Coordinates of C-alpha atoms and ligand atoms in Angstrom, one line a residue:
M1 CA 36.1 87.3 96.9
R2 CA 36.5 84.9 99.9
F3 CA 34.4 81.9 100.6
D4 CA 31.9 83.4 103.0
T5 CA 31.3 86.4 100.8
R6 CA 30.8 84.2 97.8
L7 CA 28.2 82.2 99.8
V8 CA 26.0 85.3 100.2
Q9 CA 26.8 87.3 97.0
V10 CA 27.4 85.0 94.0
G11 CA 24.3 84.1 92.0
Q12 CA 22.4 86.6 94.0
D13 CA 22.5 89.6 91.8
P14 CA 19.5 91.9 92.4
E15 CA 16.8 91.2 89.8
P16 CA 16.8 93.8 87.0
G17 CA 13.4 95.7 87.0
S18 CA 12.2 94.7 90.4
G19 CA 15.4 95.0 92.4
D20 CA 14.7 91.7 94.4
V21 CA 17.7 91.1 96.6
V22 CA 17.2 87.4 96.6
P23 CA 17.1 85.2 93.5
A24 CA 13.5 85.2 92.1
L25 CA 11.5 82.0 92.1
H26 CA 10.7 81.3 88.4
L27 CA 8.0 78.7 88.2
A28 CA 7.1 78.8 84.5
A29 CA 7.4 75.5 82.7
T30 CA 7.9 77.1 79.3
Y31 CA 9.2 80.5 78.0
D32 CA 8.1 83.0 75.3
R33 CA 10.8 83.0 72.7
T34 CA 9.8 86.3 71.1
V35 CA 10.5 88.5 74.2
Q36 CA 14.0 87.0 74.9
D37 CA 17.0 88.8 73.5
P38 CA 18.9 86.6 72.8
P39 CA 16.7 83.5 73.3
R40 CA 18.1 81.6 76.3
Y41 CA 15.2 79.7 77.9
F42 CA 13.2 77.1 76.0
Y43 CA 11.6 74.6 78.4
A44 CA 12.1 74.2 82.1
R45 CA 13.2 70.6 82.0
G46 CA 16.3 71.9 80.2
E47 CA 16.8 75.4 81.8
N48 CA 15.3 77.6 84.4
P49 CA 16.6 80.9 85.8
T50 CA 16.2 80.0 89.5
R51 CA 18.2 76.8 88.9
D52 CA 20.9 78.8 87.0
D53 CA 21.3 81.1 90.0
L54 CA 22.0 78.2 92.4
Q55 CA 24.3 76.6 89.9
R56 CA 26.3 79.8 89.6
S57 CA 26.7 79.9 93.4
L58 CA 27.8 76.2 93.7
A59 CA 30.3 76.5 90.9
A60 CA 31.8 79.7 92.4
L61 CA 32.2 78.1 95.9
E62 CA 34.7 75.6 94.4
G63 CA 36.2 78.0 91.9
A64 CA 34.8 75.7 89.2
R65 CA 33.5 76.5 85.7
F66 CA 30.3 74.5 86.0
A67 CA 27.7 73.1 88.4
T68 CA 24.5 71.3 87.6
V69 CA 21.7 70.5 90.1
Y70 CA 19.4 67.6 90.4
A71 CA 16.3 66.4 92.1
S72 CA 18.4 64.6 94.8
G73 CA 21.9 63.4 95.6
Q74 CA 21.0 60.1 94.1
A75 CA 19.9 61.8 90.8
A76 CA 23.2 63.7 90.7
A77 CA 25.2 60.5 91.4
M78 CA 23.3 58.6 88.7
T79 CA 24.1 61.4 86.2
A80 CA 27.8 61.0 87.0
L81 CA 27.6 57.2 86.6
S82 CA 25.9 57.6 83.3
L83 CA 29.4 58.3 81.8
L84 CA 30.2 54.6 82.2
R85 CA 29.8 52.1 79.3
P86 CA 29.3 48.3 79.2
G87 CA 32.5 46.5 79.9
Q88 CA 34.0 49.3 82.0
R89 CA 34.7 49.0 85.7
L90 CA 34.0 51.3 88.5
L91 CA 36.3 51.1 91.5
C92 CA 34.6 52.4 94.6
G93 CA 35.7 53.0 98.2
D94 CA 34.4 50.3 100.6
D95 CA 32.9 52.7 103.1
I96 CA 30.1 54.5 101.3
Y97 CA 26.6 55.9 101.7
G98 CA 24.1 53.0 101.7
G99 CA 22.1 54.6 98.8
T100 CA 25.2 54.8 96.7
Y101 CA 25.7 51.1 97.3
Q102 CA 22.2 50.4 96.0
L103 CA 22.7 52.6 93.0
L104 CA 25.9 50.8 92.0
Q105 CA 24.0 47.5 92.1
L106 CA 21.8 48.8 89.2
L107 CA 24.9 49.3 87.1
E108 CA 25.5 45.5 86.8
R109 CA 22.3 45.4 84.7
Y110 CA 24.0 47.5 82.1
G111 CA 27.2 45.4 82.0
I112 CA 29.2 47.7 84.1
R113 CA 31.4 46.0 86.7
V114 CA 31.8 47.4 90.2
S115 CA 34.5 46.6 92.7
F116 CA 35.0 47.8 96.2
A117 CA 38.3 48.4 98.0
D118 CA 39.7 50.2 100.9
L119 CA 41.1 53.3 99.2
T120 CA 43.1 54.3 102.3
D121 CA 45.2 51.1 101.9
P122 CA 48.5 51.8 100.0
A123 CA 48.5 48.2 98.6
V124 CA 45.1 48.9 96.9
L125 CA 46.4 52.1 95.4
N126 CA 49.6 50.4 94.1
R127 CA 47.5 47.8 92.3
L128 CA 45.4 50.5 90.6
D129 CA 48.2 52.0 88.5
G130 CA 50.8 49.2 89.0
G131 CA 50.5 47.9 85.4
G132 CA 48.8 44.6 86.4
D133 CA 45.2 43.9 85.9
G134 CA 44.2 45.9 89.0
G135 CA 43.3 49.0 87.0
A136 CA 43.1 47.8 83.4
D137 CA 39.4 48.2 82.8
V138 CA 38.8 50.9 85.5
A139 CA 37.1 53.9 83.9
M140 CA 36.0 55.7 87.1
V141 CA 37.1 55.8 90.7
W142 CA 34.4 56.8 93.3
V143 CA 35.5 58.1 96.6
E144 CA 33.7 59.4 99.7
S145 CA 36.0 61.3 102.1
P146 CA 35.5 61.5 104.9
S147 CA 33.5 58.3 104.5
N148 CA 30.2 57.5 106.0
P149 CA 29.8 56.2 108.7
L150 CA 33.4 55.4 109.7
L151 CA 35.0 58.7 108.7
K152 CA 37.9 57.2 106.9
V153 CA 40.0 59.8 105.1
V154 CA 41.3 59.2 101.6
D155 CA 44.3 61.1 100.2
L156 CA 42.5 62.9 97.4
A157 CA 45.7 64.3 95.7
E158 CA 47.3 60.9 95.6
I159 CA 44.2 59.0 94.3
A160 CA 43.7 61.7 91.7
E161 CA 47.2 61.3 90.4
R162 CA 46.9 57.5 90.2
T163 CA 43.4 57.6 88.7
H164 CA 44.6 59.9 85.9
R165 CA 47.6 57.8 85.2
I166 CA 45.3 55.0 84.1
G167 CA 43.1 57.4 82.1
A168 CA 40.1 57.1 84.5
L169 CA 37.9 59.8 86.1
L170 CA 37.9 60.6 89.8
V171 CA 34.5 61.4 91.3
V172 CA 34.4 62.5 94.9
D173 CA 31.2 62.5 97.0
N174 CA 31.9 65.6 99.1
T175 CA 28.5 65.6 100.9
L176 CA 30.0 65.1 104.4
A177 CA 32.6 67.8 104.3
S178 CA 30.7 70.3 102.1
P179 CA 32.6 72.9 100.1
A180 CA 33.1 74.9 103.3
L181 CA 35.6 72.3 104.6
Q182 CA 36.9 70.6 101.5
Q183 CA 37.1 71.3 97.8
P184 CA 38.0 68.1 95.9
L185 CA 38.6 69.7 92.5
Q186 CA 41.5 71.6 94.1
W187 CA 43.1 68.2 94.9
G188 CA 42.6 66.9 91.3
A189 CA 39.1 65.4 91.3
D190 CA 37.2 65.6 88.0
V191 CA 33.7 65.8 89.5
T192 CA 32.5 66.6 92.9
V193 CA 29.1 65.1 93.9
Y194 CA 26.8 66.5 96.5
S195 CA 23.6 65.6 98.2
T196 CA 22.6 69.2 98.7
T197 CA 19.9 67.8 101.0
K198 CA 22.5 67.7 103.7
S199 CA 24.8 70.6 104.8
I200 CA 24.4 72.7 101.7
A201 CA 20.6 73.2 102.2
G202 CA 21.1 72.5 105.9
H203 CA 17.5 72.8 107.1
L204 CA 16.2 69.3 106.6
D205 CA 13.3 70.7 104.4
V206 CA 14.3 70.0 100.8
L207 CA 16.0 67.3 98.7
G208 CA 18.6 68.1 96.1
G209 CA 21.9 67.1 94.5
A210 CA 24.7 68.7 92.5
L211 CA 27.7 67.9 90.3
V212 CA 30.6 70.5 90.2
Y213 CA 33.4 70.2 87.6
D214 CA 35.5 72.2 85.1
D215 CA 35.4 70.2 81.8
P216 CA 33.0 71.6 79.2
E217 CA 32.6 68.1 77.6
L218 CA 31.4 66.7 80.9
H219 CA 29.0 69.7 81.1
E220 CA 27.5 68.8 77.8
Q221 CA 27.0 65.2 78.7
F222 CA 25.5 65.9 82.1
L223 CA 23.1 68.5 80.7
A224 CA 22.0 66.1 77.9
Y225 CA 21.5 63.3 80.4
R226 CA 19.5 65.6 82.8
T227 CA 17.3 67.1 80.2
T228 CA 16.6 63.7 78.6
T229 CA 15.8 61.9 81.8
G230 CA 14.2 64.8 83.6
N231 CA 16.1 64.3 86.9
M232 CA 16.7 68.0 87.4
A233 CA 15.8 70.0 90.5
G234 CA 12.6 71.9 90.4
A235 CA 12.6 75.7 90.9
L236 CA 11.1 75.8 94.4
D237 CA 13.7 73.2 95.5
C238 CA 16.5 75.3 94.0
F239 CA 15.2 78.3 95.8
L240 CA 15.2 76.6 99.1
V241 CA 18.7 75.1 98.7
H242 CA 20.0 78.5 97.7
R243 CA 18.4 80.1 100.7
G244 CA 19.9 77.6 103.0
L245 CA 23.3 77.7 101.4
K246 CA 24.0 81.3 102.5
T247 CA 24.6 80.3 106.1
L248 CA 26.7 77.2 105.3
G249 CA 29.9 78.8 106.7
L250 CA 28.3 79.7 110.0
R251 CA 26.5 76.4 110.4
M252 CA 29.5 74.3 109.6
A253 CA 31.7 76.2 112.1
R254 CA 29.2 75.5 114.9
Q255 CA 28.6 71.9 113.8
V256 CA 32.3 71.1 113.7
D257 CA 32.8 72.6 117.1
N258 CA 29.8 70.7 118.5
A259 CA 31.2 67.4 117.0
Q260 CA 34.6 68.0 118.5
R261 CA 33.2 68.7 122.0
M262 CA 30.9 65.7 122.0
V263 CA 33.6 63.3 120.7
E264 CA 36.1 64.6 123.4
A265 CA 33.5 64.0 126.1
L266 CA 32.5 60.5 124.7
R267 CA 36.1 59.2 124.4
D268 CA 36.5 58.9 128.2
E269 CA 33.2 57.0 128.7
P270 CA 33.7 53.3 129.7
S271 CA 30.7 52.3 127.6
V272 CA 32.1 53.8 124.5
V273 CA 34.4 51.3 122.9
R274 CA 35.7 53.5 120.1
T275 CA 35.1 56.9 118.5
H276 CA 35.5 57.7 114.8
Y277 CA 36.3 61.4 114.1
P278 CA 39.1 62.8 112.0
G279 CA 39.3 65.8 114.3
L280 CA 40.9 63.6 117.0
A281 CA 44.7 63.3 116.9
T282 CA 44.3 59.6 117.5
H283 CA 42.2 59.1 114.3
P284 CA 44.3 57.3 111.6
G285 CA 43.3 60.0 109.0
H286 CA 43.9 63.0 111.3
A287 CA 47.1 64.3 109.6
L288 CA 45.6 63.9 106.2
A289 CA 42.3 65.6 107.2
K290 CA 44.4 68.5 108.6
R291 CA 46.0 68.9 105.2
Q292 CA 43.0 68.5 102.9
M293 CA 40.1 69.7 105.1
A294 CA 39.4 72.9 107.0
G295 CA 38.4 71.1 110.3
G296 CA 37.5 67.7 111.5
G297 CA 34.1 67.6 109.9
A298 CA 30.5 67.7 111.2
L299 CA 29.8 64.0 111.6
F300 CA 31.1 61.4 114.0
S301 CA 30.4 57.8 115.0
F302 CA 31.1 55.6 118.0
E303 CA 30.8 52.0 119.1
Y304 CA 28.6 51.6 122.1
R305 CA 28.8 48.7 124.5
H306 CA 25.0 48.6 125.1
D307 CA 21.8 48.6 123.1
P308 CA 21.8 51.3 120.4
E309 CA 18.0 51.4 120.2
K310 CA 17.7 52.1 123.9
L311 CA 20.3 54.9 123.6
M312 CA 18.4 56.5 120.7
S313 CA 15.2 56.5 122.7
R314 CA 16.9 58.0 125.8
V315 CA 18.4 61.1 124.2
R316 CA 16.2 64.2 124.3
H317 CA 18.0 66.7 122.1
F318 CA 18.8 64.3 119.3
T319 CA 16.2 63.1 116.8
S320 CA 16.5 59.5 115.8
A321 CA 16.4 59.9 112.1
V322 CA 18.5 59.3 109.0
S323 CA 20.1 62.2 107.0
L324 CA 22.9 64.6 108.3
G325 CA 24.3 68.1 108.1
G326 CA 21.1 69.8 109.2
V327 CA 20.5 72.5 111.9
R328 CA 18.9 69.9 114.2
S329 CA 21.0 67.2 115.8
L330 CA 20.3 63.7 114.5
I331 CA 21.3 60.3 115.9
E332 CA 21.1 56.9 114.1
C333 CA 22.3 53.3 114.1
P334 CA 23.7 52.5 110.6
A335 CA 23.1 48.8 110.9
L336 CA 19.4 49.4 111.5
M337 CA 18.9 52.5 109.4
T338 CA 21.2 54.1 106.8
H339 CA 23.3 51.0 106.0
R340 CA 20.6 48.4 106.3
P341 CA 20.7 47.6 102.6
I342 CA 24.2 46.2 102.9
P343 CA 24.1 42.5 103.7
R344 CA 25.2 41.9 107.4
E345 CA 28.4 39.9 106.7
E346 CA 29.5 42.4 104.2
R347 CA 28.7 45.3 106.5
L348 CA 30.6 43.7 109.4
A349 CA 33.6 43.0 107.1
R350 CA 33.6 46.8 106.3
G351 CA 33.8 47.5 110.1
I352 CA 30.3 48.8 110.5
S353 CA 29.3 46.9 113.6
D354 CA 25.7 46.4 115.0
N355 CA 26.6 48.7 117.8
L356 CA 27.9 51.7 115.8
I357 CA 26.0 54.9 116.5
R358 CA 26.3 57.9 114.1
V359 CA 25.7 61.4 115.2
S360 CA 25.1 64.5 113.1
P361 CA 25.4 67.5 115.3
G362 CA 23.1 70.4 114.6
I363 CA 23.6 74.1 115.6
E364 CA 22.1 73.8 119.1
D365 CA 24.0 74.9 122.2
P366 CA 27.0 72.6 122.8
A367 CA 26.4 72.3 126.5
D368 CA 22.9 71.0 126.0
L369 CA 24.1 68.4 123.4
V370 CA 27.1 67.2 125.4
A371 CA 25.1 66.8 128.7
D372 CA 22.2 65.0 127.0
L373 CA 24.4 62.6 125.0
I374 CA 26.7 61.7 128.0
A375 CA 23.7 61.2 130.3
A376 CA 22.1 58.9 127.8
V377 CA 25.3 56.9 127.2
R378 CA 25.9 56.4 130.9
A379 CA 22.4 55.3 131.6
G380 CA 23.3 52.2 129.5
D381 CA 25.5 51.0 132.3
R382 CA 22.7 50.9 134.8
Ligands
LIG1 C1 22.4 61.5 101.5 C2 23.6 61.2 100.8 C3 23.5 60.9 99.4 C4 22.2 60.8 98.7 O1 21.5 62.0 98.6 P1 19.9 62.2 98.6 O2 19.8 63.7 98.5 O3 19.3 61.6 99.8 O4 19.5 61.5 97.3 C5 24.7 60.6 98.8 N1 25.9 60.6 99.4 C6 26.0 60.9 100.7 C7 27.3 60.9 101.4 C8 24.8 61.2 101.5 O5 24.9 61.5 102.8

C-alpha cells in the first residue's frame, strides 16, 4: 500500500458491530475485564483503543513496528530523553526548536550533560567518532532536519552511521518535514519524534506528540515511562490528530508549493537580505534535501532589512502566531517569539538574527499569499 493510501486506510478499520467507517472515540477511563476476550485493556492511562488506532497509522506511515503518542511534542521528546542516565551526554544540533532547548536545560538537573554543535559541519562529525574525547560519553544524538528556523539540512544517513559507531542512539525530530516528505528511520535513525500538533494534525486545533521506532526494547521503556508519568495523549486528542492526518499528503503538497512560490518571489526583493529554504538551488543543503526529502519542505525564513513587527502587522493573509504546519498561513519573528528563550548572544551566534522572519504557509491560494507578502515586504521601504 502506498503512502497516501495508508494515510486514509491504516488504523481505520470499520468498527465491528456498528460498522463505523472512522475510528470510534473511546472515552472510558477503565475497562470491564470480564467481557474482553482476551483481556487487552486495563486502565486508560496505559491503553486506549482510540490511541491504538492512531498509533497503528503513524507506525505504518514510516513502515515502523511501533508508534506511541503523547500529550504534546514536548511530552514525546521528554519520553525519548528519559532513556538518558546521569553521567551520559546528549549531543544536539545547534539549530533547534526553542522548546527543545528549554527541555534540554532540565536534563542538567539529573546529571546529564548536553552539548550543541553544528551537525552540518564535517569537522564536528569527524570528532564524534574520531576516537578522541569528542564522542566518548555521548549516549544520544538529537537532530532536527530541516532545522528550525534556519532550515539547515543534516545528512541523516551519515550521522546515523557515525552515531551507531560509538554505540549511541540517533533521535530525529521530523516535525518540520512530516512523514510525507521524510522518513528518518529509513536513513538509520533509531527514533523519530513528532509534534503532531503541526503538520500531522494540521488544523491548529489540537496538541499532540509521537515517537516512531522499530526496537521492541525501546517500546517497553517508552510505554512504561508514559504509563507511569501519565503524559499520554487523551482519546479526544487522538481522534482529532487522526482525523487531520488523513489529508497530510494533500496539505503538504500545497504547502510545499506555496512555500516555493513565496520564496522565489521574495528572493528578488531589495529589502530581503537572505532567504532560507532547502527547495532553492542556492541553499547549501539543497542537494542533500533532494536526496533525503520529497520536496523542499513547508517552512521558510528570510532576513528582512526593516522592522519585523511592522511587517507582521501589515500582512493580511498571515496570522502572526507561533506554531507551523497548519492549514492557515502563519508568520512570526523567532527572536521575539519561538526562539525568545535562547539568550540573545547565543541566538545570534547560531545565526538567528533579530530580523529573521519565519513563514509557515497554509493551504490558501498561492496568488493571494504571494501578493500579500510581497506588498507587505515592499511597504517597509517607504
Ligand atoms: C512544536 C514543536 C515541538 C514541540 O511540540 P508541542 O506539540 O508544541 O509540544 C518540537 N519540535 C518542533 C520542531 C516543533 O515545531
